[in-house]
XYZ file of C-alpha atoms in Angstrom:
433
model
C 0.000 0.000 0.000
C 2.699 2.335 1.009
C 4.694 1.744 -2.341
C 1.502 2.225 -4.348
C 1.059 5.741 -2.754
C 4.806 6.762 -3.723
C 3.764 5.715 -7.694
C 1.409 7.758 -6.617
C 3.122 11.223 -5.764
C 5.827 10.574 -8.357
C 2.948 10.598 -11.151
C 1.664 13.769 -9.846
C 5.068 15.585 -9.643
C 6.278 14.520 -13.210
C 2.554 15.506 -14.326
C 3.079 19.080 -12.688
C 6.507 19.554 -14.051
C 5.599 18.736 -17.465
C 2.759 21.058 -17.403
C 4.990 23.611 -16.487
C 7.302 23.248 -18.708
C 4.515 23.007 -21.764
C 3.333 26.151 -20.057
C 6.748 27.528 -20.705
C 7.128 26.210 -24.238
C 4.026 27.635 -25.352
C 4.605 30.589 -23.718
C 8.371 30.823 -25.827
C 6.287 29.733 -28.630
C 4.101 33.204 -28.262
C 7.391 34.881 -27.798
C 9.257 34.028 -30.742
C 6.123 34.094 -32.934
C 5.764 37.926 -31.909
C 9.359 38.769 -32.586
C 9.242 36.754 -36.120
C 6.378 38.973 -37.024
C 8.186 42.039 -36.184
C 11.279 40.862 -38.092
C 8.682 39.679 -41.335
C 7.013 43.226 -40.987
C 10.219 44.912 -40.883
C 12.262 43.055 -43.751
C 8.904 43.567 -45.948
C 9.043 47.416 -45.564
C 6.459 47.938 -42.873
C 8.684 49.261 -40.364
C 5.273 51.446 -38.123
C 3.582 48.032 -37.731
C 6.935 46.744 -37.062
C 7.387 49.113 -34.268
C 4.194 48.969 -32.556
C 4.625 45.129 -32.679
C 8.147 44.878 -30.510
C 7.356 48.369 -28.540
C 4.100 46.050 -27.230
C 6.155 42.716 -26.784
C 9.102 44.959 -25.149
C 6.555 45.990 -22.552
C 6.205 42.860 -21.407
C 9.662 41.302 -22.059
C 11.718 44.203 -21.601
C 15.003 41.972 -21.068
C 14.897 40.476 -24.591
C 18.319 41.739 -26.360
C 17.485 40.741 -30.015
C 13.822 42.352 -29.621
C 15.519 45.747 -28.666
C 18.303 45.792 -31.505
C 15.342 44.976 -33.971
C 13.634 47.989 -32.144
C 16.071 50.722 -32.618
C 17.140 49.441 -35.978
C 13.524 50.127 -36.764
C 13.619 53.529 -35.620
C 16.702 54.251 -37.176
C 15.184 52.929 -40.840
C 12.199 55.395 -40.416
C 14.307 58.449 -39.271
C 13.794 58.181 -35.380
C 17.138 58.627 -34.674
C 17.411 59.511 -31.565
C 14.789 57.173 -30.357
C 16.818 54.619 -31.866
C 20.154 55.957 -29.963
C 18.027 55.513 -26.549
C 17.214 51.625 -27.743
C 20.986 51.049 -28.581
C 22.117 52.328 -25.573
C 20.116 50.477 -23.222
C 21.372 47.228 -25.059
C 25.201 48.576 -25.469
C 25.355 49.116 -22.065
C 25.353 45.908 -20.869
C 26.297 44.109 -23.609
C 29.646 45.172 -24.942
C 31.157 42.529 -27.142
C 28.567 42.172 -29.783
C 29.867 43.977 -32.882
C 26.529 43.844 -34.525
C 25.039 46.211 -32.143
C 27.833 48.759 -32.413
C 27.923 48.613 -36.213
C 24.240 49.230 -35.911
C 24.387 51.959 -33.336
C 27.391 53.715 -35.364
C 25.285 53.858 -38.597
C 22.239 55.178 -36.821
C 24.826 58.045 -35.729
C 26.208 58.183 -39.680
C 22.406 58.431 -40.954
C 22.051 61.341 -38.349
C 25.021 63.181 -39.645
C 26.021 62.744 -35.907
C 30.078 62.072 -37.087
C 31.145 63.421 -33.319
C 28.886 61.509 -31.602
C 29.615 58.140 -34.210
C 33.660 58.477 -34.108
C 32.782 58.815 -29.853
C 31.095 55.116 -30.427
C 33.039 53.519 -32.777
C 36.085 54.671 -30.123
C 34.456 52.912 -27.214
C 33.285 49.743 -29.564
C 37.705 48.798 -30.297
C 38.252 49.926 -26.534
C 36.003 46.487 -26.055
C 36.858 44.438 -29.330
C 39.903 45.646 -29.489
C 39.955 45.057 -33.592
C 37.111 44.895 -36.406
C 37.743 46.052 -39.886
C 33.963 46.986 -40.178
C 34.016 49.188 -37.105
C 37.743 50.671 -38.425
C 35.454 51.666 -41.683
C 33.180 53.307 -40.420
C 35.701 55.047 -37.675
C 37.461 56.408 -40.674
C 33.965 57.696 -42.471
C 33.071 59.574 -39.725
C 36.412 61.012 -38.996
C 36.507 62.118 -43.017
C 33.128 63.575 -42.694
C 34.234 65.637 -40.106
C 37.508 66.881 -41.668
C 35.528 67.823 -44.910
C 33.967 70.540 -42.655
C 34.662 73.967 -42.921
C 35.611 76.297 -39.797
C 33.598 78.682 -38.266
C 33.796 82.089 -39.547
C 34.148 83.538 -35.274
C 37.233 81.850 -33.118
C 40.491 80.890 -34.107
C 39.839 77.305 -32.732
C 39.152 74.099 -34.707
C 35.439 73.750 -35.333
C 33.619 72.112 -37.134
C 31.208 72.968 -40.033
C 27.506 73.426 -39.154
C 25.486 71.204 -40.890
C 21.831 70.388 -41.434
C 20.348 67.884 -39.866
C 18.400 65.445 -41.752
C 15.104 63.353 -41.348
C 15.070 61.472 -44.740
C 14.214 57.921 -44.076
C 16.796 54.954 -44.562
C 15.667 51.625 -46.441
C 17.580 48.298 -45.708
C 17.897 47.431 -49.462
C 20.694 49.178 -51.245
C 19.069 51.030 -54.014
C 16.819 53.218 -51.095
C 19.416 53.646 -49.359
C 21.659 55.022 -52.272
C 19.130 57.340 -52.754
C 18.944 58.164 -49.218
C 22.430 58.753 -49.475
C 21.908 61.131 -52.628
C 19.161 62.880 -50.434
C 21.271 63.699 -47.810
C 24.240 65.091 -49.515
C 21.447 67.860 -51.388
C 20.332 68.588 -47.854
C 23.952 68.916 -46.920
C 24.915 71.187 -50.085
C 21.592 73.477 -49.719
C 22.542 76.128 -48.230
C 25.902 78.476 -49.359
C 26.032 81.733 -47.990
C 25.497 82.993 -44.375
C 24.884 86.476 -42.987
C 25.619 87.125 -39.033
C 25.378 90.424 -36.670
C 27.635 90.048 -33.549
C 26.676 92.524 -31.137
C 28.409 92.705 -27.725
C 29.187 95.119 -24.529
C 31.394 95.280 -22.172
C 31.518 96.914 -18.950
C 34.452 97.698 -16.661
C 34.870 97.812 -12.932
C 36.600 100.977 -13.196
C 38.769 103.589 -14.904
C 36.702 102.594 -18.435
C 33.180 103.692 -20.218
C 31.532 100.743 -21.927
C 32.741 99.063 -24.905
C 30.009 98.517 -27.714
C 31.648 96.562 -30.014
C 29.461 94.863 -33.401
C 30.416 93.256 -36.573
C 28.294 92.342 -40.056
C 29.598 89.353 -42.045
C 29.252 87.503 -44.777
C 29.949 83.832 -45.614
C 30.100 82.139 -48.880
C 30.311 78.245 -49.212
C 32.696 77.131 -52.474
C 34.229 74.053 -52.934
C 37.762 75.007 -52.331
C 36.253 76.582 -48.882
C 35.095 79.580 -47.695
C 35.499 83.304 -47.614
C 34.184 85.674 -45.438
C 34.050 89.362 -45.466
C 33.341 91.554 -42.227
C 32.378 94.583 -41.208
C 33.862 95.648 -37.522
C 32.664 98.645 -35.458
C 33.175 99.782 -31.958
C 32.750 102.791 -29.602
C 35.953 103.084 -27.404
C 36.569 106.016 -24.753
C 34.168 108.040 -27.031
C 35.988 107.286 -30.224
C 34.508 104.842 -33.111
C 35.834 103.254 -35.541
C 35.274 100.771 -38.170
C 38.270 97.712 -39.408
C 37.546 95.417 -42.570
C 38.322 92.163 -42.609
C 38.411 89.008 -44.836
C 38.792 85.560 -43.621
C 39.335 82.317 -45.589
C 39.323 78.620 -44.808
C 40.928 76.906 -48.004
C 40.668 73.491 -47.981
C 43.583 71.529 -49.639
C 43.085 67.741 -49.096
C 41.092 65.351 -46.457
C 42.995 66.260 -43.508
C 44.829 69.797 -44.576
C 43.076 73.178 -43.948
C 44.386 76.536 -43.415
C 42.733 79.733 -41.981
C 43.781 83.238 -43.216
C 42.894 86.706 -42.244
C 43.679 90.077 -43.065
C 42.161 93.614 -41.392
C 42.658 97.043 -42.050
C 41.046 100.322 -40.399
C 42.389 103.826 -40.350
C 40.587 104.550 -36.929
C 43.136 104.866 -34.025
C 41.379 102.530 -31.531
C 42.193 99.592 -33.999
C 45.671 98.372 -35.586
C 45.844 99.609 -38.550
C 46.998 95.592 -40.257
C 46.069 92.793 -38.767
C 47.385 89.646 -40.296
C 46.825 85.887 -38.977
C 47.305 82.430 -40.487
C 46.860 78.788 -39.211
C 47.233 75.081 -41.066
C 45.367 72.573 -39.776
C 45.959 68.982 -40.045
C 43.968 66.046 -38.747
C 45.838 63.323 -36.976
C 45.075 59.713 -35.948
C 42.820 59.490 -32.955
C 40.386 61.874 -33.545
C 43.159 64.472 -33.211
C 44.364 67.555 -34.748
C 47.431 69.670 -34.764
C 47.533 73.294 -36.144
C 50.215 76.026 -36.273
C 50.752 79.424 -37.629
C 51.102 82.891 -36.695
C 49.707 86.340 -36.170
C 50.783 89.929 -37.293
C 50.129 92.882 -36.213
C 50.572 96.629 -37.506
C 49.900 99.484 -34.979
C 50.909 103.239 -34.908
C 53.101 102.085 -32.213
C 55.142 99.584 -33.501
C 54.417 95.385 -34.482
C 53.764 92.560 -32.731
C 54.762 88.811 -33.846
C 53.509 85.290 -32.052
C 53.230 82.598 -32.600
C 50.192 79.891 -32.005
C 49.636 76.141 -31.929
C 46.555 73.981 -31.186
C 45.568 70.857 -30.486
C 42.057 69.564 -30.483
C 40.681 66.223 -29.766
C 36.857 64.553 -30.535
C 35.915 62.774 -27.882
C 32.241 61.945 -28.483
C 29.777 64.669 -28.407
C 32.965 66.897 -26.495
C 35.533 68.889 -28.172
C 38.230 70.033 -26.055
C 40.770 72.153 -28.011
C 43.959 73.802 -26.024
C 45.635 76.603 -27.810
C 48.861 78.853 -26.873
C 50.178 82.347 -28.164
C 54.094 82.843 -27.998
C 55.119 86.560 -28.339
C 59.045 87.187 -28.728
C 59.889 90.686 -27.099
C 62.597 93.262 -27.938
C 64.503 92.338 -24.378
C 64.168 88.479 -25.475
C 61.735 87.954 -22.198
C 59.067 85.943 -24.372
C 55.985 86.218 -23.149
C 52.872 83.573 -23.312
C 49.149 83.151 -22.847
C 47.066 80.123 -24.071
C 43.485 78.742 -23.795
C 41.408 76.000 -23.603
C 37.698 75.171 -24.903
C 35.638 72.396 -23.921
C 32.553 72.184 -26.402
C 29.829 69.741 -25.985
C 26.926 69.329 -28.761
C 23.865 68.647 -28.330
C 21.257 67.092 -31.051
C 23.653 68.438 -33.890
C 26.533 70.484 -34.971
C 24.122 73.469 -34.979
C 23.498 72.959 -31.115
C 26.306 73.273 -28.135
C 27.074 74.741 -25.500
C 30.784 75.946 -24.157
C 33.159 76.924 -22.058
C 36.848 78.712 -22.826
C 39.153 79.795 -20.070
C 42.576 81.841 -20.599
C 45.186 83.224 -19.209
C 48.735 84.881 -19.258
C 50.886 87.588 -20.890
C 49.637 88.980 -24.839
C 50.222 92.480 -26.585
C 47.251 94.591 -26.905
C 46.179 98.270 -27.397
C 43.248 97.784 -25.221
C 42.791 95.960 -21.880
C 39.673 93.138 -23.392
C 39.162 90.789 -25.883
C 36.087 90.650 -27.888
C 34.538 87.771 -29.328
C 37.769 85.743 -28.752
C 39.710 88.197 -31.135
C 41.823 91.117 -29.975
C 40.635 94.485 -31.312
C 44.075 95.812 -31.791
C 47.525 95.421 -30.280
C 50.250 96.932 -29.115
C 53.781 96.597 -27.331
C 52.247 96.880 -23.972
C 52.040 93.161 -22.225
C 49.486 92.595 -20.686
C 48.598 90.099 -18.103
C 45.467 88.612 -17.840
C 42.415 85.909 -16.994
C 39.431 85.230 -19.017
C 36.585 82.778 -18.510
C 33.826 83.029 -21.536
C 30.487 80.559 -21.783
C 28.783 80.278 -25.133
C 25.339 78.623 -26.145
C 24.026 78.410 -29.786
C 20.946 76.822 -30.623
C 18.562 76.772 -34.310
C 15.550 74.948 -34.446
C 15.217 72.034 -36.961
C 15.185 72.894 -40.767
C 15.635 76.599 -39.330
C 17.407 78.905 -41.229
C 18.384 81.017 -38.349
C 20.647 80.435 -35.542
C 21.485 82.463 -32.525
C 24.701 81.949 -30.232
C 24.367 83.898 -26.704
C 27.701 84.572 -24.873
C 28.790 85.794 -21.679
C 32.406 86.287 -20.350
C 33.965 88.025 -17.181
C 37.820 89.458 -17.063
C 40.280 90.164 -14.783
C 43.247 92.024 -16.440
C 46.108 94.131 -15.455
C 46.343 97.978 -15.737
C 49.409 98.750 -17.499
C 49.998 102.327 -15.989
C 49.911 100.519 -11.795
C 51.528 97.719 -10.094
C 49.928 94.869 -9.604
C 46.720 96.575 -10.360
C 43.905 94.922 -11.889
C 40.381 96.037 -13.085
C 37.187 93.737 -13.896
C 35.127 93.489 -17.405
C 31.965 91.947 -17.597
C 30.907 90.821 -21.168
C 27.745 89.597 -23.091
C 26.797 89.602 -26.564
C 24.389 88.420 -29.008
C 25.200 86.576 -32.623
C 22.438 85.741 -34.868
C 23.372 84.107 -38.405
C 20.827 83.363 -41.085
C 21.680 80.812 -43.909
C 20.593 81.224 -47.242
């Protein structure tokens, strides 16, 4: 009797555990019969039915991997881009060794026209693999893309060119995607000239009125680069006075660009020739190296230094450090330098920054405005400068506005160790046409 009620249990526990695990089977069933769908849907074109299918199944498996990389390729096929970041991310963050995802995630970034924010991922993907020729490939496309940008027309740093963004939706077979391709490179090439009005003041703790200085420019897109024209003005201890200016940015070859700029004003409270040249070259690493000079004419005498920079993408950051090496008469070489930490936001269009200096530089006046010195002279000046920047355009907008505020500490050149305050803001607004 006793052995018959053992049978007994045993039955009943190998009956309960296969039910379960039919339960369980059907249940995986369900599950991979949802994400086959999605996958059918997708590979047949009908990437919204897709979506709805795995953001439903994701809600209630929210661990599946291969439903969340089907996810936020989705997304990236229909333009969602930054939807399909946040999907990559959340799957890239725990799983680090699958090169599928990161070649996925870095083309999401390419279709974008996100190259910072792609060469930042496909950086961190060979930190983990190490090696992959794919991931190498589409390192190196991204780092071109970005060296085929042009340099802003306000800084002497390393920028790059803004760009628009784009929304044009990418296929998975290759002839929609060519002409997604196509598409983008129009949107890219649309717009050629820019006009901007810089308009900023600065105020003084003592000993100076307030400086109004603005500036109207002009840029013009070629193939060979660009070339911009300005217009500078400022009121100065009740004086004004107007300089004209023309800067280029010839491009040479992937990798080699140069920046040259000449300005010439007959008013007093600017130099009357203001020279300045750089050559930019892009290195390995998401690095670049640039040298050149700067010369400077004023009815006191001329001023020579020298400048190098070197920038690095890291990312959405760009952190560029740059010094200015002036020989003097008496051989005591004086030097001042900077450094700008740049972080973008959606797109090249969008940032926000900060750029702190400090040292010994030649000038005719005690500020700098707009990052470039109004004029020059043999007096050396010591000084500290801290400047944030924010630009921001709305998408497909033509316009774009850049807000900047700065504060300054610099020496008075007639005391000892005295020092006076400057308090800076200013306004640009650029509208491309």
């Amino acid at each position: 009797m006793m052995k018959i009620k053992n049978i007994h249990i045993i039955l009943c526990l190998v009956l309960f555990c296969t039910k379960g695990l039919c339960q369980d089977l059907a249940y995986n069933d369900i599950e991979d019969d949802s994400y086959l769908r999605a996958y059918e849907l997708a590979n047949t074109g009908d990437y919204k039915s897709a979506k709805d299918t795995l953001v439903q199944f994701l809600t209630k498996q929210p661990e599946n991997k291969k439903a969340r990389i089907l996810l936020a390729s989705t997304y990236s096929w229909i333009g969602y881009y930054n939807k399909a970041r946040e999907e990559f991310n959340k799957v890239t963050s725990v799983e680090r060794l699958d090169r599928n995802i990161w070649i996925s995630a870095i083309k999401n970034e390419l279709y974008a026209k996100n190259e910072a924010t792609a060469l930042g991922l496909a950086n961190k993907a060979l930190f983990y693999l190490e090696k992959d020729d794919e991931i190498e490939r589409l390192k190196s496309m991204a780092l071109n893309r970005s060296k085929n940008k042009s340099y802003p027309e306000l800084g002497w740093h390393n920028n790059q060119e803004n760009l628009e963004t784009s929304n044009k939706k990418q296929k998975t077979n290759s002839k929609k995607e060519d002409k997604g391709k196509k598409e983008r490179t129009v949107e890219k090439e649309k717009w050629k000239n820019r006009i901007g009005i810089n308009s900023t003041v600065t105020v003084f703790s003592e000993r100076y009125d307030p400086v109004v200085f603005s500036s109207v420019s002009f840029k013009h897109k070629t193939p060979y680069g660009s070339i911009i024209p300005k217009v500078n003005y400022t009121n100065r201890n009740g004086k004004h006075g107007l300089q004209y200016n023309v800067d280029l940015y010839p491009k040479f070859r992937k990798g080699l660009y140069a920046f040259l700029s000449y300005g010439y004003s007959e008013a007093t409270i600017f130099s009357k020739h203001r020279m300045a040249g750089d050559i930019y070259i892009s290195l390995p690493g998401a690095f670049e190296f640039s040298a050149g000079g700067r010369y400077t004419i004023t009815r006191n005498g001329e001023v020579k230094a020298l400048t190098n920079s070197v920038g690095h993408y890291r990312g959405n950051y760009y952190i560029s450090l740059r010094s200015f090496i002036t020989p003097r008469p008496d051989q005591l070489t004086r030097i001042s330098g900077n450094i700008l930490v740049r972080k973008y936001l959606k797109d090249s269009e969008n940032y926000m920054g900060i750029n702190f200096g400090m040292g010994y530089s030649p000038r005719l006046e005690q500020f700098i405005s707009n990052d470039q010195l109004l004029a020059e002279t043999l007096l050396y000046i010591e000084s500290q400068r801290l400047n944030l920047e924010y630009q921001f355009a709305k998408n497909k907008s033509q316009n774009i506005y850049k807000a900047r505020m700065g504060v300054r500490r610099q020496e008075i050149a007639s005391e000892t160790k005295g020092f006076f305050w400057g308090v800076m803001a200013g306004l640009i607004v650029s509208t491309k046409f």
